[in-house]
Coordinates of C-alpha atoms and ligand atoms in Angstrom, one line a residue:
M1 CA 121.6 119.9 87.0
G2 CA 124.0 122.8 86.8
N3 CA 121.2 125.2 85.4
Q4 CA 119.1 124.6 88.6
H5 CA 121.8 126.3 90.6
E6 CA 120.7 129.9 89.6
I7 CA 117.2 129.2 90.1
L8 CA 118.1 127.9 93.4
H9 CA 119.6 131.0 94.6
A10 CA 117.5 133.3 92.7
P11 CA 116.6 136.8 94.8
H12 CA 113.1 136.1 96.7
Q13 CA 111.5 138.6 94.6
E14 CA 112.4 136.9 91.2
L15 CA 110.7 133.7 92.6
E16 CA 107.7 135.7 93.6
A17 CA 107.6 137.2 90.1
I18 CA 107.5 133.7 88.5
Q19 CA 104.8 132.6 91.0
L20 CA 102.6 135.4 90.2
E21 CA 103.0 134.9 86.4
G22 CA 102.3 131.5 87.0
L23 CA 99.4 132.1 89.4
K24 CA 97.5 134.2 86.9
K25 CA 97.9 131.7 84.0
T26 CA 96.8 128.9 86.3
V27 CA 93.7 130.3 87.7
V28 CA 92.3 131.4 84.6
N29 CA 93.4 128.0 83.1
V30 CA 91.4 126.0 85.6
Y31 CA 88.4 128.2 85.3
E32 CA 88.3 127.9 81.8
K33 CA 89.1 124.1 81.5
I34 CA 87.8 122.4 84.5
P35 CA 84.1 122.8 85.3
F36 CA 84.7 122.1 89.1
Y37 CA 86.8 125.5 89.5
K38 CA 84.3 127.5 87.3
E39 CA 81.6 126.2 89.6
S40 CA 83.7 126.8 93.0
F41 CA 85.1 129.9 91.7
D42 CA 81.7 131.6 90.8
A43 CA 80.1 130.4 94.0
A44 CA 82.9 131.9 96.3
G45 CA 82.8 135.1 94.1
F46 CA 86.3 134.9 93.1
D47 CA 87.3 136.3 89.9
P48 CA 90.4 134.6 88.1
Y49 CA 90.7 137.5 85.7
A50 CA 91.5 139.9 88.4
V51 CA 94.3 138.6 90.2
E52 CA 97.1 141.2 90.7
T53 CA 99.0 140.0 93.5
L54 CA 100.0 136.8 95.4
D55 CA 97.9 137.8 98.0
D56 CA 94.7 137.7 95.8
L57 CA 95.2 133.9 96.1
K58 CA 93.8 134.0 99.4
K59 CA 90.5 135.0 97.9
A60 CA 90.5 131.7 95.8
P61 CA 88.5 128.8 97.7
F62 CA 90.0 125.5 98.7
V63 CA 90.0 122.3 97.1
T64 CA 90.0 119.2 99.0
K65 CA 90.7 115.6 98.7
Q66 CA 87.3 114.7 98.4
D67 CA 86.8 117.3 95.5
L68 CA 89.7 115.4 93.7
R69 CA 88.0 112.0 94.3
D70 CA 84.4 113.2 93.1
A71 CA 86.5 114.2 89.8
Y72 CA 87.7 110.6 89.4
P73 CA 89.2 109.7 86.8
Y74 CA 89.5 112.7 84.3
G75 CA 87.4 115.6 85.8
M76 CA 90.2 117.6 87.0
L77 CA 92.3 117.3 83.7
A78 CA 93.3 120.7 82.4
V79 CA 94.7 119.2 79.0
P80 CA 93.1 116.7 76.2
L81 CA 93.9 113.0 77.3
K82 CA 96.1 112.8 74.2
D83 CA 98.8 115.3 76.0
V84 CA 98.5 113.4 79.2
K85 CA 101.7 110.9 79.2
E86 CA 101.6 109.3 82.6
I87 CA 99.1 108.9 85.6
H88 CA 99.7 107.9 89.1
M89 CA 97.0 107.4 91.8
S90 CA 96.8 107.5 95.5
S91 CA 96.2 104.1 97.2
G92 CA 92.6 104.7 97.7
T93 CA 92.8 102.8 100.9
T94 CA 90.2 105.1 102.5
G95 CA 88.1 105.5 99.5
V96 CA 88.1 106.2 95.8
A97 CA 91.6 106.8 94.4
T98 CA 92.8 110.5 93.5
V99 CA 94.7 111.1 90.1
G100 CA 97.9 112.8 89.3
A101 CA 98.2 113.3 85.5
Y102 CA 101.5 114.5 84.0
T103 CA 102.3 115.9 80.5
D104 CA 105.9 115.7 79.1
H105 CA 106.4 119.1 80.5
D106 CA 105.2 118.2 83.9
L107 CA 107.4 115.1 84.0
K108 CA 110.3 117.2 83.0
I109 CA 109.5 119.4 86.0
W110 CA 108.9 116.4 88.4
G111 CA 112.5 115.1 87.4
D112 CA 114.2 118.2 87.9
C113 CA 112.4 119.0 91.4
F114 CA 113.5 115.4 92.6
A115 CA 117.2 116.0 91.1
R116 CA 117.5 119.1 93.4
G117 CA 117.7 116.6 96.2
V118 CA 120.9 114.8 94.8
E119 CA 122.3 118.5 94.3
Y120 CA 121.5 119.2 98.1
G121 CA 123.1 116.1 99.0
G122 CA 126.5 116.8 97.1
G123 CA 125.6 114.1 94.4
T124 CA 126.5 114.5 90.9
E125 CA 126.3 112.3 87.7
D126 CA 129.2 110.1 89.3
D127 CA 126.8 108.8 91.6
V128 CA 124.9 105.6 91.5
M129 CA 121.2 106.1 92.7
H130 CA 119.5 103.0 94.0
V131 CA 115.7 103.3 94.0
C132 CA 113.6 101.2 96.1
Y133 CA 110.6 103.0 96.6
G134 CA 107.8 101.1 94.9
Y135 CA 107.4 101.7 91.4
G136 CA 103.8 101.9 90.0
L137 CA 100.9 104.1 90.7
F138 CA 102.7 105.4 93.8
T139 CA 104.6 108.3 93.1
G140 CA 107.7 107.2 95.0
G141 CA 109.7 104.8 92.4
L142 CA 109.2 106.8 89.2
G143 CA 109.5 110.4 90.8
A144 CA 112.9 109.3 92.2
H145 CA 113.9 107.5 89.0
Y146 CA 113.4 110.6 86.7
G147 CA 115.2 112.8 89.4
G148 CA 118.2 110.2 89.4
L149 CA 118.1 110.7 85.3
A150 CA 117.7 114.4 85.4
A151 CA 120.7 114.6 87.6
G152 CA 122.8 112.3 85.3
C153 CA 123.0 109.6 87.9
T154 CA 123.3 105.9 87.0
T155 CA 119.9 104.9 88.0
I156 CA 119.0 101.5 89.3
P157 CA 115.2 100.8 89.2
M158 CA 115.1 98.2 92.0
S159 CA 111.4 99.0 93.4
A160 CA 110.6 97.8 96.7
G161 CA 110.7 94.4 98.2
N162 CA 113.1 91.2 98.0
T163 CA 115.2 93.0 100.8
E164 CA 118.0 90.4 100.4
R165 CA 118.4 91.2 96.7
Q166 CA 118.2 94.9 97.7
I167 CA 121.3 94.3 100.1
R168 CA 123.4 92.1 97.4
V169 CA 122.9 94.9 94.9
L170 CA 123.9 97.7 97.6
R171 CA 127.1 95.7 98.3
T172 CA 128.0 94.8 94.7
M173 CA 127.0 98.1 92.7
G174 CA 128.6 100.6 94.9
S175 CA 125.2 102.6 95.0
S176 CA 125.9 105.9 96.7
I177 CA 122.5 107.3 97.0
I178 CA 119.5 105.5 98.2
C179 CA 115.8 106.3 97.8
C180 CA 113.0 104.6 99.9
T181 CA 110.7 105.2 102.7
P182 CA 112.6 105.5 105.9
S183 CA 111.0 102.7 107.4
Y184 CA 112.2 100.5 104.2
A185 CA 115.8 102.0 104.7
M186 CA 115.8 101.0 108.4
H187 CA 114.5 97.3 107.3
I188 CA 117.3 97.0 104.8
A189 CA 119.9 98.2 107.5
D190 CA 118.3 96.0 110.1
T191 CA 118.2 92.9 107.7
A192 CA 122.0 93.4 106.6
I193 CA 123.0 93.5 110.1
E194 CA 121.1 90.1 110.8
M195 CA 122.8 88.7 107.9
G196 CA 126.5 89.7 109.6
I197 CA 126.9 92.5 107.4
D198 CA 127.9 96.0 108.4
P199 CA 126.3 98.4 105.6
K200 CA 128.6 101.2 107.1
K201 CA 131.4 99.3 105.8
E202 CA 130.2 97.0 102.9
F203 CA 127.7 99.6 101.5
N204 CA 128.9 102.7 99.9
L205 CA 125.9 104.9 100.6
K206 CA 126.6 108.7 100.8
F207 CA 122.9 109.9 101.4
G208 CA 119.5 108.6 101.4
I209 CA 116.2 110.6 100.1
H210 CA 113.5 109.4 102.3
G211 CA 110.1 110.4 102.7
A212 CA 106.3 109.4 102.0
E213 CA 105.9 108.9 105.7
P214 CA 106.6 111.0 108.9
F215 CA 110.0 109.8 110.7
S216 CA 111.2 111.6 113.8
D217 CA 114.7 113.0 114.5
N218 CA 115.7 110.3 116.4
F219 CA 114.9 107.6 113.8
R220 CA 116.7 109.7 111.6
K221 CA 119.8 109.6 113.7
D222 CA 119.6 105.6 114.3
L223 CA 119.3 105.3 110.4
E224 CA 122.3 107.4 109.9
E225 CA 124.2 105.6 112.3
K226 CA 123.5 102.2 111.0
L227 CA 123.8 103.1 107.3
G228 CA 126.9 105.4 107.9
Y229 CA 125.4 108.0 105.7
K230 CA 123.2 111.2 105.6
V231 CA 119.4 111.4 105.6
L232 CA 117.4 114.0 103.6
D233 CA 113.7 114.3 103.9
V234 CA 111.7 114.7 101.0
Y235 CA 108.1 115.7 100.6
G236 CA 105.5 115.0 98.0
L237 CA 101.8 114.0 97.5
T238 CA 100.0 112.4 94.3
E239 CA 97.6 115.2 94.0
T240 CA 100.3 118.0 93.4
M241 CA 103.3 116.3 92.4
G242 CA 104.9 113.1 94.0
P243 CA 108.2 113.4 95.7
G244 CA 110.1 116.6 95.2
V245 CA 107.4 119.3 96.2
A246 CA 110.1 120.1 99.0
I247 CA 113.3 118.8 99.8
E248 CA 115.9 119.0 102.7
C249 CA 119.4 120.2 101.8
A250 CA 122.5 118.9 103.8
E251 CA 121.7 121.6 106.6
Q252 CA 119.0 119.3 107.8
N253 CA 117.0 122.3 108.9
G254 CA 113.6 122.0 106.9
L255 CA 112.8 121.2 103.3
H256 CA 113.3 123.8 100.8
L257 CA 109.9 124.1 98.6
A258 CA 110.1 124.2 94.9
E259 CA 108.9 127.7 94.8
D260 CA 109.3 128.5 91.1
H261 CA 106.7 125.3 90.9
F262 CA 104.3 125.7 93.9
I263 CA 102.8 128.4 96.3
A264 CA 102.8 127.3 99.8
E265 CA 100.3 128.8 102.4
I266 CA 99.8 127.8 106.0
I267 CA 96.2 127.8 107.2
D268 CA 94.4 127.2 110.4
P269 CA 92.8 123.8 109.8
V270 CA 89.7 124.8 111.7
T271 CA 89.0 128.3 110.7
G272 CA 90.9 128.2 107.3
E273 CA 92.5 131.4 108.1
N274 CA 96.1 132.1 106.7
L275 CA 98.7 131.8 109.4
P276 CA 102.0 133.8 109.3
D277 CA 105.5 132.2 108.7
G278 CA 106.6 130.3 111.8
E279 CA 103.2 129.1 112.9
W280 CA 102.3 125.6 112.7
G281 CA 99.1 124.7 110.6
E282 CA 98.0 122.9 107.1
L283 CA 99.9 123.4 104.3
V284 CA 97.9 124.4 101.2
L285 CA 99.5 124.0 97.8
T286 CA 98.9 125.8 94.5
T287 CA 100.7 124.6 91.3
V288 CA 102.5 127.4 89.4
D289 CA 103.1 125.8 86.0
R290 CA 101.2 122.3 86.1
E291 CA 99.6 121.4 82.9
A292 CA 97.7 118.3 83.4
S293 CA 96.6 118.3 86.9
P294 CA 96.9 121.9 88.3
V295 CA 95.6 122.5 91.8
V296 CA 94.6 126.0 93.2
R297 CA 94.7 126.1 97.0
Y298 CA 94.7 122.1 97.6
R299 CA 94.4 121.4 101.2
T300 CA 97.1 118.7 101.9
R301 CA 95.8 117.9 105.4
D302 CA 99.7 118.0 106.3
I303 CA 100.8 119.9 109.2
T304 CA 104.0 121.8 109.2
R305 CA 105.0 125.6 109.3
I306 CA 107.2 127.9 106.9
L307 CA 110.4 128.3 108.7
P308 CA 111.2 132.1 108.7
G309 CA 114.7 133.2 107.6
Q310 CA 117.2 132.2 105.2
C311 CA 118.7 128.8 105.1
A312 CA 122.6 128.7 106.1
C313 CA 123.1 126.7 102.5
G314 CA 122.3 130.2 100.8
R315 CA 119.7 128.7 98.8
T316 CA 116.7 131.4 98.7
H317 CA 113.6 128.9 98.3
K318 CA 111.5 129.0 101.6
R319 CA 111.6 125.9 103.8
I320 CA 108.8 123.8 105.5
D321 CA 109.5 122.2 108.6
R322 CA 109.7 118.5 108.7
L323 CA 106.1 117.1 108.9
H324 CA 104.4 115.7 111.8
G325 CA 102.0 113.9 110.0
R326 CA 98.5 114.6 108.8
T327 CA 95.5 116.1 110.7
D328 CA 93.8 112.6 110.1
D329 CA 96.7 110.8 111.7
M330 CA 96.8 113.1 114.7
L331 CA 95.8 111.2 118.1
I332 CA 93.6 113.2 120.4
I333 CA 94.3 111.7 123.9
R334 CA 92.1 113.2 126.6
G335 CA 92.2 116.5 124.7
V336 CA 95.9 116.6 124.1
N337 CA 97.1 116.2 120.3
V338 CA 100.0 114.1 119.5
F339 CA 101.2 112.6 116.4
P340 CA 102.7 109.0 116.0
S341 CA 106.0 110.6 115.1
Q342 CA 106.3 112.5 118.2
I343 CA 105.7 109.1 120.3
E344 CA 108.4 107.6 118.1
D345 CA 110.9 110.3 118.9
V346 CA 110.8 109.6 122.7
M347 CA 110.6 105.9 122.0
K348 CA 113.7 106.3 120.4
T349 CA 115.6 107.8 123.2
F350 CA 115.8 104.2 124.8
P351 CA 118.4 102.3 123.4
D352 CA 117.1 99.0 124.1
V353 CA 114.1 99.5 121.8
S354 CA 114.1 98.8 118.3
S355 CA 112.5 101.2 115.5
W356 CA 109.7 98.7 115.1
Y357 CA 106.5 99.5 116.7
V358 CA 102.6 100.1 116.3
I359 CA 100.2 102.1 118.2
E360 CA 97.1 100.6 119.0
L361 CA 93.8 102.4 119.9
T362 CA 91.2 100.9 122.1
R363 CA 88.3 101.9 124.3
K364 CA 87.7 101.1 127.9
D365 CA 85.1 102.6 130.0
N366 CA 84.2 105.1 127.4
L367 CA 87.8 106.2 127.3
D368 CA 90.4 106.0 124.7
V369 CA 93.3 104.1 125.4
V370 CA 96.7 104.1 123.4
T371 CA 99.3 101.4 123.7
L372 CA 102.7 101.8 122.0
K373 CA 103.7 98.0 121.2
A374 CA 107.2 98.4 120.5
E375 CA 109.8 95.7 119.7
L376 CA 112.8 95.0 122.2
N377 CA 116.3 94.8 120.2
P378 CA 117.5 91.3 119.3
D379 CA 120.2 91.4 121.9
F380 CA 117.7 91.9 124.9
D381 CA 117.4 89.0 127.0
F382 CA 113.6 88.6 126.9
D383 CA 113.4 86.4 129.8
Q384 CA 114.4 89.3 132.2
I385 CA 110.8 90.1 133.3
S386 CA 111.6 92.7 135.7
A387 CA 113.8 94.7 133.4
I388 CA 111.2 94.6 130.7
E389 CA 108.6 95.8 133.3
K390 CA 110.8 98.7 134.7
L391 CA 111.7 99.6 131.0
Q392 CA 108.1 100.0 130.2
K393 CA 107.3 102.0 133.1
D394 CA 110.2 104.3 132.4
M395 CA 109.1 104.7 128.9
Q396 CA 105.4 105.6 130.0
I397 CA 106.9 108.3 132.4
A398 CA 109.0 109.5 129.7
M399 CA 106.1 110.0 127.4
K400 CA 104.0 111.7 130.0
N401 CA 106.8 114.1 130.7
A402 CA 107.5 114.9 127.2
L403 CA 104.0 114.6 125.5
S404 CA 101.7 115.2 128.7
V405 CA 99.7 112.2 127.9
S406 CA 99.2 108.8 129.2
I407 CA 100.4 106.2 126.8
K408 CA 100.6 102.2 127.9
V409 CA 103.8 100.9 126.8
K410 CA 104.3 97.1 126.0
L411 CA 107.4 95.9 124.8
V412 CA 107.3 92.8 122.6
E413 CA 109.8 90.5 121.3
P414 CA 111.8 91.1 118.3
K415 CA 110.2 90.5 114.6
T416 CA 106.5 90.7 116.2
V417 CA 105.7 94.0 114.2
A418 CA 105.2 93.6 110.5
R419 CA 107.8 95.2 108.4
S420 CA 107.2 97.4 105.4
E421 CA 108.3 97.7 102.0
G422 CA 106.6 101.1 101.5
K423 CA 104.8 103.4 104.0
A424 CA 104.7 101.8 107.5
K425 CA 101.4 101.7 109.2
R426 CA 102.0 103.1 112.6
V427 CA 98.4 103.3 114.1
I428 CA 96.1 100.3 114.5
D429 CA 92.5 101.6 115.5
L430 CA 90.7 98.7 117.3
R431 CA 88.1 101.0 118.8
E432 CA 84.7 99.6 117.8
G433 CA 82.7 101.4 115.2
I434 CA 85.4 104.0 114.7
K435 CA 87.2 103.3 111.2
Ligands
LIG501 O1 103.8 109.7 99.5 C1 104.7 111.0 97.6 C2 106.1 110.7 98.1 C3 106.6 109.5 97.6 C4 106.7 111.5 99.0 C5 108.2 109.3 97.9 C6 108.2 111.3 99.4 C7 108.9 110.2 98.9 P1 101.2 109.9 98.6 O2 101.2 108.6 98.7 O3 100.0 110.5 97.7 O4 102.2 110.5 98.0 O5 101.0 110.3 100.2 C8 101.3 111.8 100.3 O6 102.2 111.2 102.5 O7 100.3 114.2 102.2 C9 102.0 113.1 103.5 O8 101.2 113.1 104.6 C10 102.9 111.9 103.5 N1 104.3 112.2 103.3 C11 104.8 112.5 102.2 N2 106.2 112.9 102.3 C12 106.3 112.9 103.5 C13 107.4 113.4 104.6 C14 103.7 110.2 98.6 N3 108.6 113.5 103.8 C15 101.5 111.9 101.9 N4 107.2 113.5 105.8 C16 101.6 113.5 102.3 C17 106.0 113.2 106.3 C18 105.2 112.6 104.3 N5 105.0 112.7 105.5

């Protein structure tokens, strides 16, 4: 892990030189090896042999998730199958899966990128890493695992599920780093407390590397309070590399992009125009040195911005802001755009309300109705109807003030909202005819 210190502090010009060299090779490579890119570059009049600056990337056409789906299973491979050592896939719940393939080199880079999170949190090879992201086609488990190994940590491949066993292992093995989705970390914390265990005292956690789903600052605070540790946010996606594309350092002020392996752009999701640093838009990623599954200008559909200026930690890699969510998860309520994580952030300012909620979309008189169903904490007396009604009203007002939208609030009894071991399902669309 020590050898990463230098690259993480390299002057930005040096990073740009690495990116340019990688970009030149990547665009030629995909053009020559992947028929999709030959066709799309030719159609857009983009000459991969004429790239001279990083800015030239803006002339290349975008690649979308649908393009990757259409190429299922092996249409986007840039190496012979014998060189592919591991394959991951997106869940494909909303269509055909997308494939992320890795050569030995790609797996090494992946491990190194995730290992940066260990360094960011102040971890060393003396740490025990408890990995309870799901192992399998989902990139969370194995990505964190390779990161743990690359960082030299004692790595425990728990995978997700069997929460009581997770708690037993956390207590007995002295795990100091935990990796899972933030919602699963919350479920572990709540379950431990319910079992009469104070995780702050009985676990030995220093920090967690949590991602794969949006979570608000207030959710984070609650998690840190319950588990007595620090939460670092990690971003990644099957299509470009699992967790480790960007990770937060201990400053908790944006996620450092692994700029020696990825080029990030922010575009206006409607016009496709590039936006300057500081402006919110859709993240577009290009791989710099990916062998098996390179991508050029992949539209992630994730909304973030590049934070201007340098991080107080002294590392030079640019940071993206914490993600509000995907364009597809954005709710448009009477013309106002709202992400579920923003609703969560307001909800979490009410101490009587737990972290468990779903947002239901229904339709009445041709208008969309958004209902937040949130659980009350177990110690709230559910028979106090008038107190519940008042709280619901107060929350509705707070939502209106903070987000300028009307959201119905319905407080429900503890344990009525489904718990998740992986990504939490926050939005349920019950509008007829709308998926
Ligand atoms: O979720 C990879 C991953 C695993 C990331 C473990 C972090 C930790 P996919 O299943 O392909 O891959 O889903 C990717 O999840 O496009 C985002 O919309 C969302 N996502 C990932 N990380 C974050 C995050 C993995 N830190 C999709 N904050 C991405 C918000 C995130 N959303």
